[in-house]
Amino acid sequence: MNNHLRNILCVSFVIIISACASTDNHNKSIIDRYKEVLIDQDANHYRVTYEGPRWINKSAAEAQKVLDYSLLRSAELSLENDFPFFVILSNDSETREIIRDDPACNLDDMNQMYKKKCLRYKSIGDLTSVFLKDPLEVDVGTNIITDGAYEGKALFASLNVYEVISRRYNLDRSKYRFQEQRSVPDHMSASDSSRQSHVRDVPPSNNN
């Protein structure tokens, strides 16, 4: 291999490494195990999924945590793309029953006692959102949109969701901070714990 070709390959390799490092820094999150998909770039539609660990018993608290983490990543993603607000268009979150991979867990001859030992539960958060530059009109004291294409759906202030959920689960926010938002309705403020109920206002799962 001649020197000219070797130099080109070296430069290309450095560019690729630099690009990867830049992407990692830009998409740094305070959680892991999430996936995100850009559904419609023109409409700013994104889908975020988050998979929790397997549990021996079904846990409502774990299902809520997985949903909250999906909401948190939606907020992070909107802020990364310079959108201070978002609306949840659909909620396909679910808790699945999983049979442990073990010869003793053969479904054909499993009795009730062994079934309990073999059964595991896995909660998955699955939210599709649209990101917005400006807030929409909502009902007084709530975050429910009153008119337009998103009437009846919940409007979320991205930074407030980020702050409320990260505090709720004692997540380390020192690695990734966002600028303070402007024009956030008073009732959607994260500074007052009595006004944080809107963070729970996710539409019911389609899998319930």
PDB file of C-alpha atoms in Angstrom:
ATOM      1  CA  MET A   1       0.000   0.000   0.000  1.00  0.00           C
ATOM      2  CA  ASN A   2       1.505   3.362  -1.034  1.00  0.00           C
ATOM      3  CA  ASN A   3       1.896   6.256   1.372  1.00  0.00           C
ATOM      4  CA  HIS A   4      -0.784   8.390  -0.313  1.00  0.00           C
ATOM      5  CA  LEU A   5      -3.467   5.707   0.052  1.00  0.00           C
ATOM      6  CA  ARG A   6      -2.381   4.972   3.624  1.00  0.00           C
ATOM      7  CA  ASN A   7      -2.734   8.660   4.536  1.00  0.00           C
ATOM      8  CA  ILE A   8      -6.245   8.816   3.007  1.00  0.00           C
ATOM      9  CA  LEU A   9      -7.347   5.767   4.990  1.00  0.00           C
ATOM     10  CA  CYS A  10      -5.914   7.200   8.223  1.00  0.00           C
ATOM     11  CA  VAL A  11      -7.700  10.519   7.732  1.00  0.00           C
ATOM     12  CA  SER A  12     -10.979   8.728   6.937  1.00  0.00           C
ATOM     13  CA  PHE A  13     -10.648   6.626  10.080  1.00  0.00           C
ATOM     14  CA  VAL A  14     -10.078   9.720  12.239  1.00  0.00           C
ATOM     15  CA  ILE A  15     -13.147  11.427  10.714  1.00  0.00           C
ATOM     16  CA  ILE A  16     -15.342   8.378  11.419  1.00  0.00           C
ATOM     17  CA  ILE A  17     -14.124   8.162  15.035  1.00  0.00           C
ATOM     18  CA  SER A  18     -14.724  11.894  15.540  1.00  0.00           C
ATOM     19  CA  ALA A  19     -18.234  11.637  14.119  1.00  0.00           C
ATOM     20  CA  CYS A  20     -19.094   8.741  16.424  1.00  0.00           C
ATOM     21  CA  ALA A  21     -17.773  10.583  19.460  1.00  0.00           C
ATOM     22  CA  SER A  22     -19.789  13.674  18.540  1.00  0.00           C
ATOM     23  CA  THR A  23     -22.999  11.640  18.226  1.00  0.00           C
ATOM     24  CA  ASP A  24     -22.432   9.963  21.589  1.00  0.00           C
ATOM     25  CA  ASN A  25     -21.971  13.307  23.327  1.00  0.00           C
ATOM     26  CA  HIS A  26     -25.036  14.837  21.703  1.00  0.00           C
ATOM     27  CA  ASN A  27     -27.297  11.940  22.633  1.00  0.00           C
ATOM     28  CA  LYS A  28     -26.034  11.440  26.183  1.00  0.00           C
ATOM     29  CA  SER A  29     -28.950  10.501  28.418  1.00  0.00           C
ATOM     30  CA  ILE A  30     -29.296  10.061  32.163  1.00  0.00           C
ATOM     31  CA  ILE A  31     -30.869   6.635  31.504  1.00  0.00           C
ATOM     32  CA  ASP A  32     -29.966   3.670  29.320  1.00  0.00           C
ATOM     33  CA  ARG A  33     -31.809   0.719  27.695  1.00  0.00           C
ATOM     34  CA  TYR A  34     -33.995   3.035  25.584  1.00  0.00           C
ATOM     35  CA  LYS A  35     -34.553   3.036  21.826  1.00  0.00           C
ATOM     36  CA  GLU A  36     -35.818   5.856  19.665  1.00  0.00           C
ATOM     37  CA  VAL A  37     -37.077   6.069  16.082  1.00  0.00           C
ATOM     38  CA  LEU A  38     -37.750   9.131  13.930  1.00  0.00           C
ATOM     39  CA  ILE A  39     -41.155   8.360  12.403  1.00  0.00           C
ATOM     40  CA  ASP A  40     -41.795  11.572  10.457  1.00  0.00           C
ATOM     41  CA  GLN A  41     -39.119  14.260  10.276  1.00  0.00           C
ATOM     42  CA  ASP A  42     -41.380  16.915   8.742  1.00  0.00           C
ATOM     43  CA  ALA A  43     -44.030  16.408  11.421  1.00  0.00           C
ATOM     44  CA  ASN A  44     -41.485  15.940  14.269  1.00  0.00           C
ATOM     45  CA  HIS A  45     -42.932  12.563  15.238  1.00  0.00           C
ATOM     46  CA  TYR A  46     -40.713  10.297  17.362  1.00  0.00           C
ATOM     47  CA  ARG A  47     -41.219   6.936  19.001  1.00  0.00           C
ATOM     48  CA  VAL A  48     -39.403   6.109  22.248  1.00  0.00           C
ATOM     49  CA  THR A  49     -39.336   2.665  23.867  1.00  0.00           C
ATOM     50  CA  TYR A  50     -37.804   1.627  27.162  1.00  0.00           C
ATOM     51  CA  GLU A  51     -37.457  -1.966  28.360  1.00  0.00           C
ATOM     52  CA  GLY A  52     -37.326  -2.746  32.048  1.00  0.00           C
ATOM     53  CA  PRO A  53     -35.690  -5.815  33.634  1.00  0.00           C
ATOM     54  CA  ARG A  54     -37.440  -9.148  34.147  1.00  0.00           C
ATOM     55  CA  TRP A  55     -39.289  -9.594  37.434  1.00  0.00           C
ATOM     56  CA  ILE A  56     -40.606 -12.678  39.226  1.00  0.00           C
ATOM     57  CA  ASN A  57     -43.826 -10.893  40.191  1.00  0.00           C
ATOM     58  CA  LYS A  58     -45.891  -8.426  38.228  1.00  0.00           C
ATOM     59  CA  SER A  59     -45.177  -4.955  39.599  1.00  0.00           C
ATOM     60  CA  ALA A  60     -47.355  -1.881  39.087  1.00  0.00           C
ATOM     61  CA  ALA A  61     -44.496   0.273  40.406  1.00  0.00           C
ATOM     62  CA  GLU A  62     -42.093  -1.178  37.819  1.00  0.00           C
ATOM     63  CA  ALA A  63     -44.631  -0.638  35.022  1.00  0.00           C
ATOM     64  CA  GLN A  64     -45.005   3.012  36.122  1.00  0.00           C
ATOM     65  CA  LYS A  65     -41.242   3.480  36.284  1.00  0.00           C
ATOM     66  CA  VAL A  66     -40.799   2.133  32.756  1.00  0.00           C
ATOM     67  CA  LEU A  67     -43.516   4.488  31.512  1.00  0.00           C
ATOM     68  CA  ASP A  68     -41.890   7.409  33.352  1.00  0.00           C
ATOM     69  CA  TYR A  69     -38.501   6.600  31.820  1.00  0.00           C
ATOM     70  CA  SER A  70     -40.063   6.555  28.340  1.00  0.00           C
ATOM     71  CA  LEU A  71     -41.595   9.943  29.108  1.00  0.00           C
ATOM     72  CA  LEU A  72     -38.233  11.193  30.401  1.00  0.00           C
ATOM     73  CA  ARG A  73     -36.402  10.137  27.242  1.00  0.00           C
ATOM     74  CA  SER A  74     -39.117  11.779  25.120  1.00  0.00           C
ATOM     75  CA  ALA A  75     -38.462  15.004  27.032  1.00  0.00           C
ATOM     76  CA  GLU A  76     -34.695  14.697  26.586  1.00  0.00           C
ATOM     77  CA  LEU A  77     -35.080  14.015  22.875  1.00  0.00           C
ATOM     78  CA  SER A  78     -37.323  17.027  22.347  1.00  0.00           C
ATOM     79  CA  LEU A  79     -34.830  19.271  24.175  1.00  0.00           C
ATOM     80  CA  GLU A  80     -31.923  17.849  22.155  1.00  0.00           C
ATOM     81  CA  ASN A  81     -33.800  18.908  19.018  1.00  0.00           C
ATOM     82  CA  ASP A  82     -34.644  22.374  20.426  1.00  0.00           C
ATOM     83  CA  PHE A  83     -38.337  21.713  20.999  1.00  0.00           C
ATOM     84  CA  PRO A  84     -39.488  22.896  24.457  1.00  0.00           C
ATOM     85  CA  PHE A  85     -42.853  21.059  24.340  1.00  0.00           C
ATOM     86  CA  PHE A  86     -44.239  17.700  23.250  1.00  0.00           C
ATOM     87  CA  VAL A  87     -47.551  15.848  23.005  1.00  0.00           C
ATOM     88  CA  ILE A  88     -48.015  12.097  23.480  1.00  0.00           C
ATOM     89  CA  LEU A  89     -49.893  10.829  20.423  1.00  0.00           C
ATOM     90  CA  SER A  90     -50.103   7.166  21.443  1.00  0.00           C
ATOM     91  CA  ASN A  91     -49.163   4.919  24.337  1.00  0.00           C
ATOM     92  CA  ASP A  92     -48.431   1.268  23.426  1.00  0.00           C
ATOM     93  CA  SER A  93     -46.757   0.388  26.731  1.00  0.00           C
ATOM     94  CA  GLU A  94     -47.325  -3.114  28.073  1.00  0.00           C
ATOM     95  CA  THR A  95     -46.218  -5.762  30.564  1.00  0.00           C
ATOM     96  CA  ARG A  96     -45.345  -9.085  28.930  1.00  0.00           C
ATOM     97  CA  GLU A  97     -45.325 -12.577  30.381  1.00  0.00           C
ATOM     98  CA  ILE A  98     -42.076 -14.401  29.565  1.00  0.00           C
ATOM     99  CA  ILE A  99     -41.281 -18.084  30.116  1.00  0.00           C
ATOM    100  CA  ARG A 100     -37.789 -18.650  31.497  1.00  0.00           C
ATOM    101  CA  ASP A 101     -35.441 -20.446  29.079  1.00  0.00           C
ATOM    102  CA  ASP A 102     -35.011 -23.716  30.963  1.00  0.00           C
ATOM    103  CA  PRO A 103     -35.717 -27.388  30.086  1.00  0.00           C
ATOM    104  CA  ALA A 104     -37.871 -27.607  33.215  1.00  0.00           C
ATOM    105  CA  CYS A 105     -40.124 -24.903  31.762  1.00  0.00           C
ATOM    106  CA  ASN A 106     -41.481 -26.983  28.869  1.00  0.00           C
ATOM    107  CA  LEU A 107     -44.928 -25.572  28.185  1.00  0.00           C
ATOM    108  CA  ASP A 108     -46.388 -28.914  27.111  1.00  0.00           C
ATOM    109  CA  ASP A 109     -46.137 -30.554  30.496  1.00  0.00           C
ATOM    110  CA  MET A 110     -45.827 -27.596  32.879  1.00  0.00           C
ATOM    111  CA  ASN A 111     -48.110 -27.796  35.894  1.00  0.00           C
ATOM    112  CA  GLN A 112     -49.270 -24.841  37.930  1.00  0.00           C
ATOM    113  CA  MET A 113     -46.426 -25.056  40.470  1.00  0.00           C
ATOM    114  CA  TYR A 114     -43.692 -25.070  37.845  1.00  0.00           C
ATOM    115  CA  LYS A 115     -45.428 -22.399  35.809  1.00  0.00           C
ATOM    116  CA  LYS A 116     -45.079 -19.953  38.706  1.00  0.00           C
ATOM    117  CA  LYS A 117     -41.351 -20.700  38.927  1.00  0.00           C
ATOM    118  CA  CYS A 118     -40.885 -20.292  35.187  1.00  0.00           C
ATOM    119  CA  LEU A 119     -42.979 -17.190  34.590  1.00  0.00           C
ATOM    120  CA  ARG A 120     -41.332 -13.764  34.461  1.00  0.00           C
ATOM    121  CA  TYR A 121     -42.713 -10.298  33.733  1.00  0.00           C
ATOM    122  CA  LYS A 122     -41.176  -7.545  31.636  1.00  0.00           C
ATOM    123  CA  SER A 123     -42.592  -4.018  31.375  1.00  0.00           C
ATOM    124  CA  ILE A 124     -42.005  -2.020  28.191  1.00  0.00           C
ATOM    125  CA  GLY A 125     -42.709   1.681  27.762  1.00  0.00           C
ATOM    126  CA  ASP A 126     -43.687   2.657  24.212  1.00  0.00           C
ATOM    127  CA  LEU A 127     -44.656   6.280  23.482  1.00  0.00           C
ATOM    128  CA  THR A 128     -45.086   8.130  20.200  1.00  0.00           C
ATOM    129  CA  SER A 129     -44.779  11.918  20.468  1.00  0.00           C
ATOM    130  CA  VAL A 130     -44.857  15.081  18.418  1.00  0.00           C
ATOM    131  CA  PHE A 131     -42.432  17.870  19.357  1.00  0.00           C
ATOM    132  CA  LEU A 132     -43.588  21.490  19.392  1.00  0.00           C
ATOM    133  CA  LYS A 133     -41.881  24.876  19.425  1.00  0.00           C
ATOM    134  CA  ASP A 134     -44.752  26.731  21.095  1.00  0.00           C
ATOM    135  CA  PRO A 135     -47.254  25.838  23.827  1.00  0.00           C
ATOM    136  CA  LEU A 136     -50.890  25.201  22.917  1.00  0.00           C
ATOM    137  CA  GLU A 137     -53.953  26.364  24.822  1.00  0.00           C
ATOM    138  CA  VAL A 138     -54.871  23.978  27.635  1.00  0.00           C
ATOM    139  CA  ASP A 139     -57.686  23.680  30.180  1.00  0.00           C
ATOM    140  CA  VAL A 140     -57.132  25.827  33.272  1.00  0.00           C
ATOM    141  CA  GLY A 141     -55.255  23.873  35.915  1.00  0.00           C
ATOM    142  CA  THR A 142     -54.473  20.955  33.600  1.00  0.00           C
ATOM    143  CA  ASN A 143     -52.273  20.208  30.615  1.00  0.00           C
ATOM    144  CA  ILE A 144     -55.100  18.921  28.388  1.00  0.00           C
ATOM    145  CA  ILE A 145     -55.197  20.678  24.998  1.00  0.00           C
ATOM    146  CA  THR A 146     -58.546  22.353  24.299  1.00  0.00           C
ATOM    147  CA  ASP A 147     -58.539  22.833  20.518  1.00  0.00           C
ATOM    148  CA  GLY A 148     -56.910  21.908  17.221  1.00  0.00           C
ATOM    149  CA  ALA A 149     -55.354  18.693  15.920  1.00  0.00           C
ATOM    150  CA  TYR A 150     -54.236  17.582  19.403  1.00  0.00           C
ATOM    151  CA  GLU A 151     -57.470  18.393  21.278  1.00  0.00           C
ATOM    152  CA  GLY A 152     -57.935  16.151  24.310  1.00  0.00           C
ATOM    153  CA  LYS A 153     -54.279  15.119  24.430  1.00  0.00           C
ATOM    154  CA  ALA A 154     -51.769  16.162  27.088  1.00  0.00           C
ATOM    155  CA  LEU A 155     -49.214  18.912  26.501  1.00  0.00           C
ATOM    156  CA  PHE A 156     -45.878  18.429  28.276  1.00  0.00           C
ATOM    157  CA  ALA A 157     -43.233  21.057  29.019  1.00  0.00           C
ATOM    158  CA  SER A 158     -40.061  19.109  28.192  1.00  0.00           C
ATOM    159  CA  LEU A 159     -37.734  20.626  30.780  1.00  0.00           C
ATOM    160  CA  ASN A 160     -40.295  20.240  33.539  1.00  0.00           C
ATOM    161  CA  VAL A 161     -40.814  16.560  32.719  1.00  0.00           C
ATOM    162  CA  TYR A 162     -37.037  16.092  32.701  1.00  0.00           C
ATOM    163  CA  GLU A 163     -36.666  17.722  36.120  1.00  0.00           C
ATOM    164  CA  VAL A 164     -39.658  16.084  37.829  1.00  0.00           C
ATOM    165  CA  ILE A 165     -38.918  12.506  36.730  1.00  0.00           C
ATOM    166  CA  SER A 166     -35.164  12.724  37.291  1.00  0.00           C
ATOM    167  CA  ARG A 167     -35.842  13.942  40.847  1.00  0.00           C
ATOM    168  CA  ARG A 168     -38.516  11.293  41.424  1.00  0.00           C
ATOM    169  CA  TYR A 169     -36.005   8.495  40.742  1.00  0.00           C
ATOM    170  CA  ASN A 170     -32.904  10.301  42.100  1.00  0.00           C
ATOM    171  CA  LEU A 171     -31.186  10.256  38.708  1.00  0.00           C
ATOM    172  CA  ASP A 172     -27.841  12.002  38.246  1.00  0.00           C
ATOM    173  CA  ARG A 173     -28.481  15.130  36.166  1.00  0.00           C
ATOM    174  CA  SER A 174     -24.950  16.515  36.486  1.00  0.00           C
ATOM    175  CA  LYS A 175     -23.882  14.934  33.169  1.00  0.00           C
ATOM    176  CA  TYR A 176     -26.533  16.626  31.072  1.00  0.00           C
ATOM    177  CA  ARG A 177     -28.210  19.938  31.794  1.00  0.00           C
ATOM    178  CA  PHE A 178     -30.664  21.904  29.718  1.00  0.00           C
ATOM    179  CA  GLN A 179     -31.356  25.615  29.495  1.00  0.00           C
ATOM    180  CA  GLU A 180     -34.242  27.068  31.462  1.00  0.00           C
ATOM    181  CA  GLN A 181     -37.482  27.161  29.471  1.00  0.00           C
ATOM    182  CA  ARG A 182     -39.571  30.242  28.822  1.00  0.00           C
ATOM    183  CA  SER A 183     -43.331  30.681  28.422  1.00  0.00           C
ATOM    184  CA  VAL A 184     -44.254  27.625  30.497  1.00  0.00           C
ATOM    185  CA  PRO A 185     -47.781  27.875  31.981  1.00  0.00           C
ATOM    186  CA  ASP A 186     -47.674  28.338  35.774  1.00  0.00           C
ATOM    187  CA  HIS A 187     -49.610  25.139  36.472  1.00  0.00           C
ATOM    188  CA  MET A 188     -46.975  23.139  34.533  1.00  0.00           C
ATOM    189  CA  SER A 189     -44.076  24.405  36.634  1.00  0.00           C
ATOM    190  CA  ALA A 190     -41.772  21.772  38.128  1.00  0.00           C
ATOM    191  CA  SER A 191     -40.775  23.995  41.041  1.00  0.00           C
ATOM    192  CA  ASP A 192     -43.932  23.250  43.054  1.00  0.00           C
ATOM    193  CA  SER A 193     -44.464  19.581  43.911  1.00  0.00           C
ATOM    194  CA  SER A 194     -48.218  20.152  44.208  1.00  0.00           C
ATOM    195  CA  ARG A 195     -48.299  21.087  40.519  1.00  0.00           C
ATOM    196  CA  GLN A 196     -46.494  18.053  39.150  1.00  0.00           C
ATOM    197  CA  SER A 197     -49.484  15.774  38.568  1.00  0.00           C
ATOM    198  CA  HIS A 198     -49.453  16.624  34.842  1.00  0.00           C
ATOM    199  CA  VAL A 199     -46.346  14.445  34.435  1.00  0.00           C
ATOM    200  CA  ARG A 200     -48.621  11.437  35.050  1.00  0.00           C
ATOM    201  CA  ASP A 201     -51.166  12.483  32.398  1.00  0.00           C
ATOM    202  CA  VAL A 202     -50.099   9.969  29.752  1.00  0.00           C
ATOM    203  CA  PRO A 203     -52.939   8.527  27.624  1.00  0.00           C
ATOM    204  CA  PRO A 204     -54.002   4.975  28.588  1.00  0.00           C
ATOM    205  CA  SER A 205     -52.058   2.163  26.974  1.00  0.00           C
ATOM    206  CA  ASN A 206     -53.606   0.559  23.901  1.00  0.00           C
ATOM    207  CA  ASN A 207     -52.596  -2.799  25.394  1.00  0.00           C
ATOM    208  CA  ASN A 208     -54.625  -2.520  28.605  1.00  0.00           C
TER     209      ASN A 208
END
